[in-house]
XYZ file of N, CA and C in Angstrom:
447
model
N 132.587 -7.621 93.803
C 132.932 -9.024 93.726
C 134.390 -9.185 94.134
N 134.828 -9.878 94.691
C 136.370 -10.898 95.099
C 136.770 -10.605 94.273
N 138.325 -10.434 94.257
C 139.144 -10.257 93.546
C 139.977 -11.371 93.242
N 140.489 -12.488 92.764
C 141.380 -13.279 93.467
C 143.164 -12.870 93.059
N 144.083 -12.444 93.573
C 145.024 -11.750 92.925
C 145.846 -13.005 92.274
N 146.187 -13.273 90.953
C 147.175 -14.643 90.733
C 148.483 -14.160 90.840
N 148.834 -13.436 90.956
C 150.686 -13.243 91.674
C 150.975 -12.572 93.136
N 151.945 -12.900 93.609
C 152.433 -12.343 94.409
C 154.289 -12.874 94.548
N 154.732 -11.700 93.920
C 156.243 -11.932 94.033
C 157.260 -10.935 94.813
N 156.771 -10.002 95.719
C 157.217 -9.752 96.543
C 157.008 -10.267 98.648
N 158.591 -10.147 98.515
C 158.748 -11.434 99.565
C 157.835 -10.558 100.978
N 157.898 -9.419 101.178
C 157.735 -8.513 102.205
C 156.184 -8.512 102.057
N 155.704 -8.396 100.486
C 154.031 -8.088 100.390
C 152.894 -8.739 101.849
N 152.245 -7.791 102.269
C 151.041 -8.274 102.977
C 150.061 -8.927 102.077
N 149.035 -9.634 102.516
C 148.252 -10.433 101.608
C 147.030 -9.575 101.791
N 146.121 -8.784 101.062
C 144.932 -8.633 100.922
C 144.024 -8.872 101.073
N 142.992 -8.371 101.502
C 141.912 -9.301 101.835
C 141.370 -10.107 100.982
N 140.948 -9.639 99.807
C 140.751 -10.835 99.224
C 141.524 -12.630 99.143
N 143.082 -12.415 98.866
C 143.744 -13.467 99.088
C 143.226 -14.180 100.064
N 143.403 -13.508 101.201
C 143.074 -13.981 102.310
C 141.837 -14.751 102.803
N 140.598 -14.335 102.050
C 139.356 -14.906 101.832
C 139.138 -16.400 101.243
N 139.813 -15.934 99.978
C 140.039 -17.412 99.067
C 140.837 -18.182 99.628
N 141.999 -18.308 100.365
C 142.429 -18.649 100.490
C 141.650 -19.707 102.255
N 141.001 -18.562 102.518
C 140.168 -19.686 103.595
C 139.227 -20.885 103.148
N 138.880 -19.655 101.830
C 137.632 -20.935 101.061
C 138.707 -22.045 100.762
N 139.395 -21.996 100.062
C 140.097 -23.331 100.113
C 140.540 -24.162 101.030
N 140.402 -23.845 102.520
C 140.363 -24.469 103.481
C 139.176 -25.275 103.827
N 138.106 -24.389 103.440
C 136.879 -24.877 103.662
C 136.504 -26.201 102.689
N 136.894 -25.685 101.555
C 136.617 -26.713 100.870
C 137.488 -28.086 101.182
N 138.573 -27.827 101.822
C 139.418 -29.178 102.233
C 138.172 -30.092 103.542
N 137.876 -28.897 104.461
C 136.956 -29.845 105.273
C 136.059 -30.647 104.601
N 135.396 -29.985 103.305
C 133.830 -30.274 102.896
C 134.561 -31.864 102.464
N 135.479 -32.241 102.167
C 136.260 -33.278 101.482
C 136.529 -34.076 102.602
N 136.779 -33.633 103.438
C 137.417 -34.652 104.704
C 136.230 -35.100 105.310
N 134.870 -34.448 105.408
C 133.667 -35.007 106.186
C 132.788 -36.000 105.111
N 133.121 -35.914 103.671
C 132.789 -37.061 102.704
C 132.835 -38.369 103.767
N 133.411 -38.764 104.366
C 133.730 -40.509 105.112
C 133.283 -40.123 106.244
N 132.779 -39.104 106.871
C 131.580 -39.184 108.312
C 131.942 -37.706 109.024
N 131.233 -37.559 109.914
C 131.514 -36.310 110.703
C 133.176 -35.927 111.333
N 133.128 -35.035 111.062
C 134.352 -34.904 111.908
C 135.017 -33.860 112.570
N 136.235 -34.448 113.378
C 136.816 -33.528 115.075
C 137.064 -32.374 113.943
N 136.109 -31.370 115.288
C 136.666 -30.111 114.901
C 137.928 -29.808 114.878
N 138.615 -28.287 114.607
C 139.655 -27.825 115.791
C 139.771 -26.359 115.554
N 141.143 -25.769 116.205
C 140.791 -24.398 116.586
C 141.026 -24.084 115.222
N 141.697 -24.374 114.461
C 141.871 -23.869 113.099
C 140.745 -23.561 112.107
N 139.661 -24.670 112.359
C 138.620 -24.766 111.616
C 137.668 -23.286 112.500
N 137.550 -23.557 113.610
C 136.829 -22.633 113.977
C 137.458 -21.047 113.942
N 138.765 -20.875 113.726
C 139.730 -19.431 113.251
C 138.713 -18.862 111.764
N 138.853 -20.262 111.170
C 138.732 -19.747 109.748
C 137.219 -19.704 109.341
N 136.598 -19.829 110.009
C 134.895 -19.683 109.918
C 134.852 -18.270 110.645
N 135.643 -18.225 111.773
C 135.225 -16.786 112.432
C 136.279 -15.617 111.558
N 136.791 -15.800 110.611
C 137.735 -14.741 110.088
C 136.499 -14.648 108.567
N 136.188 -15.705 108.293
C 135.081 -15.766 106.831
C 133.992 -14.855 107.710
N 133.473 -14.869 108.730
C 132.257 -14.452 108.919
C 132.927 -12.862 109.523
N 133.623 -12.657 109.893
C 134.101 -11.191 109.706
C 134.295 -10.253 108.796
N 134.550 -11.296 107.404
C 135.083 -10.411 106.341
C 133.720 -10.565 105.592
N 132.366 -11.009 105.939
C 131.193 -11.391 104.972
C 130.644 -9.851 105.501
N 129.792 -10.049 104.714
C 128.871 -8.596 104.158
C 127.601 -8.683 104.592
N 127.021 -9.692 105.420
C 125.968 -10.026 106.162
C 126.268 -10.333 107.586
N 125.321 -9.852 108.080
C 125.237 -10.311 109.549
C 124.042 -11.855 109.717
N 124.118 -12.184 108.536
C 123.454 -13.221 108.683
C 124.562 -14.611 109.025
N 124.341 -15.199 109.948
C 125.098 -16.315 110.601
C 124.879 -17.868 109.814
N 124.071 -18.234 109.237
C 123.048 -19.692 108.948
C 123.896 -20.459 108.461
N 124.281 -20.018 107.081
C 125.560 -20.528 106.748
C 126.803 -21.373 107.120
N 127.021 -20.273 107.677
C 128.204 -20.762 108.886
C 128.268 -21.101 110.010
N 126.722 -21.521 110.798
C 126.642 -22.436 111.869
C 126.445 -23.407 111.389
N 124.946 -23.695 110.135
C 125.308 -24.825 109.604
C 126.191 -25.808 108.571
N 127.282 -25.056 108.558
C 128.517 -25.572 108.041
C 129.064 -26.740 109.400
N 129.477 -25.103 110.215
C 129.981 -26.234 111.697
C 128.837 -27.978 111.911
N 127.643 -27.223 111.957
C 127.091 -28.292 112.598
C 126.788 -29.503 111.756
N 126.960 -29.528 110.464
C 126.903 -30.675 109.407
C 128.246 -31.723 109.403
N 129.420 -30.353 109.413
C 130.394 -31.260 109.013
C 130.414 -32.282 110.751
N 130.146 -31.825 111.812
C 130.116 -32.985 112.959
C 128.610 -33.159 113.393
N 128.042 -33.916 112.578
C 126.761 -34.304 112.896
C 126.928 -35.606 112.596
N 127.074 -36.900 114.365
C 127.264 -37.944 113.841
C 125.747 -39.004 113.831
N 124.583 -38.182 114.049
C 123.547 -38.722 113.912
C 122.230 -38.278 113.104
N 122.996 -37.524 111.569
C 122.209 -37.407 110.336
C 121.331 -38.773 109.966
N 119.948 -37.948 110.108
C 119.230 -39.350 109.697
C 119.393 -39.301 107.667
N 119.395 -40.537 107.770
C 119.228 -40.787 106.409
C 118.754 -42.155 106.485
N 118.874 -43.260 104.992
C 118.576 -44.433 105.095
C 119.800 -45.382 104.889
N 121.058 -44.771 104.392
C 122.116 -45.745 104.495
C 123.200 -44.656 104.920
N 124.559 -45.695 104.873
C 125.704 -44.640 105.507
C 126.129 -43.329 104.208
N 125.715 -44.745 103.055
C 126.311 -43.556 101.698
C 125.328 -42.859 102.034
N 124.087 -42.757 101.786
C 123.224 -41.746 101.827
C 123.885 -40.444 103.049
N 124.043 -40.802 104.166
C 124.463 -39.975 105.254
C 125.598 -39.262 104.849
N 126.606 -39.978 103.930
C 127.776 -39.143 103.433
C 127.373 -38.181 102.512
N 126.844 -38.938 101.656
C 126.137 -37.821 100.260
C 125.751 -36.191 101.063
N 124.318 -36.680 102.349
C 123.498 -35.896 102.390
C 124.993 -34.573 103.177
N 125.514 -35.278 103.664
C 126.601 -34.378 104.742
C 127.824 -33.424 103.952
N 128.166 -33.899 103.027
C 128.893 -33.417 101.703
C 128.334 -32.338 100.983
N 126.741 -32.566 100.334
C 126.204 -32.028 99.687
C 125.637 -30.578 100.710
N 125.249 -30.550 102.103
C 124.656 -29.702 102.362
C 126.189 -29.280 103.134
N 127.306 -29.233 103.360
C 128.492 -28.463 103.842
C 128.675 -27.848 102.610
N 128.901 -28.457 100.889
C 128.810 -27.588 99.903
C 128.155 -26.628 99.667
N 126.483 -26.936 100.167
C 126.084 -25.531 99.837
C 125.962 -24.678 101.034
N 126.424 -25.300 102.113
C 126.535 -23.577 102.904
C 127.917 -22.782 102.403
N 128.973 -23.913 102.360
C 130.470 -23.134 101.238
C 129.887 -22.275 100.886
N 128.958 -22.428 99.671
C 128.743 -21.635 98.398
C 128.161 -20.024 98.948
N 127.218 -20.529 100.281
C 126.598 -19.485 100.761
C 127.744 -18.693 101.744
N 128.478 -19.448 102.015
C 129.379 -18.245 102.786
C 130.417 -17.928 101.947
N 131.191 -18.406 100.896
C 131.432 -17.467 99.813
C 130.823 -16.166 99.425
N 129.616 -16.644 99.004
C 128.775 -15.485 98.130
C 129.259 -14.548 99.336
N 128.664 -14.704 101.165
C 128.807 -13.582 101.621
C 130.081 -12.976 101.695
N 131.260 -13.348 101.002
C 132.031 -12.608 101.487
C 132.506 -12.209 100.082
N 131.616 -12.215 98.941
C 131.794 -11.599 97.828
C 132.195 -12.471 96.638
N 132.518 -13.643 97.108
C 133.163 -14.856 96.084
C 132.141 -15.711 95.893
N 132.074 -15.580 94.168
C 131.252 -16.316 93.707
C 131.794 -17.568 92.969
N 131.434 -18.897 93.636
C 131.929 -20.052 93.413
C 131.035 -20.806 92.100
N 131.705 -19.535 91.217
C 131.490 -20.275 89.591
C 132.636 -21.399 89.081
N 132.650 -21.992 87.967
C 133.394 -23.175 87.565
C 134.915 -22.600 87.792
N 134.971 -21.406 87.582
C 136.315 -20.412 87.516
C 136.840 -20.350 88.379
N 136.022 -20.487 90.017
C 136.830 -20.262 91.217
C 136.566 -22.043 91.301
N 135.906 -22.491 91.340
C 135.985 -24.470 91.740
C 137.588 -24.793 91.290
N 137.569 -24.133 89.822
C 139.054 -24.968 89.105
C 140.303 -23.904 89.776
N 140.236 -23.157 90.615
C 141.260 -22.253 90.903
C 141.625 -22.930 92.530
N 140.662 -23.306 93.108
C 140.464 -23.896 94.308
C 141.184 -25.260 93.977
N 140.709 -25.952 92.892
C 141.052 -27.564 93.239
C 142.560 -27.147 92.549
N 143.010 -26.358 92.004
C 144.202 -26.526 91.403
C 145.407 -26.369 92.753
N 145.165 -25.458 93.353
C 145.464 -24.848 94.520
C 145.394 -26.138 95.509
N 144.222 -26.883 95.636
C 143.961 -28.127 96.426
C 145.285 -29.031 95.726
N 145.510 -29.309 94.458
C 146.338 -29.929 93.233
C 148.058 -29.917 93.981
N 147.735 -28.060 93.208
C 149.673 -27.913 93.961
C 149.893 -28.884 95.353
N 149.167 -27.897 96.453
C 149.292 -28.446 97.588
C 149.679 -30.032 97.961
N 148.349 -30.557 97.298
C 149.328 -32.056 97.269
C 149.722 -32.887 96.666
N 150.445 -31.995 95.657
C 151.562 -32.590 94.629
C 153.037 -32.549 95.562
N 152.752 -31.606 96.579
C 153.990 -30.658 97.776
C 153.885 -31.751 99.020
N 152.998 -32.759 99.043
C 152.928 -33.360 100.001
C 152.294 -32.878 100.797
N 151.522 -31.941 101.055
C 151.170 -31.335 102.074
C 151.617 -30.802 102.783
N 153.258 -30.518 102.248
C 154.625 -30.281 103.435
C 154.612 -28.517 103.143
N 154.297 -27.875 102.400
C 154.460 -26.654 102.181
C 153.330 -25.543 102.014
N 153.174 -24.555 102.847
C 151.724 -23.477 103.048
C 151.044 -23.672 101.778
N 149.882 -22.532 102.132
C 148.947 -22.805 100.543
C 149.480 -21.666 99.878
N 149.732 -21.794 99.007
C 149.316 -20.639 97.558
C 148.710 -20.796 96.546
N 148.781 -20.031 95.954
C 147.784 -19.392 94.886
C 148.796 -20.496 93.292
N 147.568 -20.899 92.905
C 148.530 -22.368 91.539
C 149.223 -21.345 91.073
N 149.011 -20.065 90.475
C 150.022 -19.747 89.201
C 150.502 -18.268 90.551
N 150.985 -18.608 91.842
C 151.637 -17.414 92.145
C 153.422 -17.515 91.546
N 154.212 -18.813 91.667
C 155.232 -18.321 91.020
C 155.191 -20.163 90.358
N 156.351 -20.003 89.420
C 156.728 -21.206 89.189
C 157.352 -22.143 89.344
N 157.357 -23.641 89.916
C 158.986 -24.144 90.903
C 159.690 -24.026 90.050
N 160.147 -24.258 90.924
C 161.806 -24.180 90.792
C 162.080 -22.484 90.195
N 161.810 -21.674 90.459
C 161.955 -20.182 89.732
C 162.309 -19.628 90.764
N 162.661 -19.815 92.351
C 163.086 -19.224 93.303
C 161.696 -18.719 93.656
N 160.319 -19.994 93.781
C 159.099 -19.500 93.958
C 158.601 -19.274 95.551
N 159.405 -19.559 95.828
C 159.431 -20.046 97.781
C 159.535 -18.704 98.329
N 159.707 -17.731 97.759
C 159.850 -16.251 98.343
C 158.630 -15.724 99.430
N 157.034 -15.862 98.660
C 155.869 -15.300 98.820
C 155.782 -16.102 100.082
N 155.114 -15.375 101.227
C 154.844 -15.835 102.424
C 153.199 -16.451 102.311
N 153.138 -17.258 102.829
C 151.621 -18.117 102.383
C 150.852 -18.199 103.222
């Protein structure tokens, strides 16, 4: 199982794979949030971090993570209203998340949701102006700006 490491206070440290994992899922989960209000523009970033998740997964099974891509820009999901189309587009990018987690060893129990949204939290409490880290890697104002993100 994933490890998720909660510190990192050396400035030089490489990040682990695991970090590195979670730390995509929390990317992912930013899309699953941004396609809530309709499909939307890819970009190379999104497609980096699907092809770095599906490198570090433990299956050669793909499903997941094509139909991640192809939900979050699908602008002609049938449904019967627009909410419905948001719901249905939200709900099924969540559960391929969940499924391309699992493959890469992270299991998206209540423990990693609240570690993710806290992390989602910091971030934009920061404005969005500063990389991601990990909520409890240091504390502001503690000279926390060291860890490379």
């Amino acid at each position: 199982m994933l490890h998720v490491p909660t510190s990192f206070h050396n400035a030089g440290m490489r990040f682990d794979r695991d970090h590195l994992v979670f730390k995509a899922i929390c990317a992912l989960d930013e899309i699953v949030d941004q396609c809530s209000t309709g499909p939307i523009r890819t970009t190379l970033a999104m497609r980096f971090v699907l092809a770095f998740l599906y490198s570090q997964s433990k299956t050669d099974e793909r499903r997941n993570f094509d139909d991640f891509w192809k939900i979050i820009r699908d602008e002609h999901l049938q449904a019967y209203s627009d909410h419905d189309r948001r719901y249905m587009r939200v709900t099924y990018a969540r559960t391929c998340l969940t499924g391309i987690a699992r493959s890469c060893g992270l299991l998206m129990d209540i423990e990693t949701q609240n570690r993710i949204a806290a992390v989602r939290e910091k971030v934009r409490g920061r404005g969005g102006s500063r990389p991601l880290s990990l909520p409890d890697d240091h504390s502001e104002g503690s000279g926390g700006d060291h860890a490379p993100t």
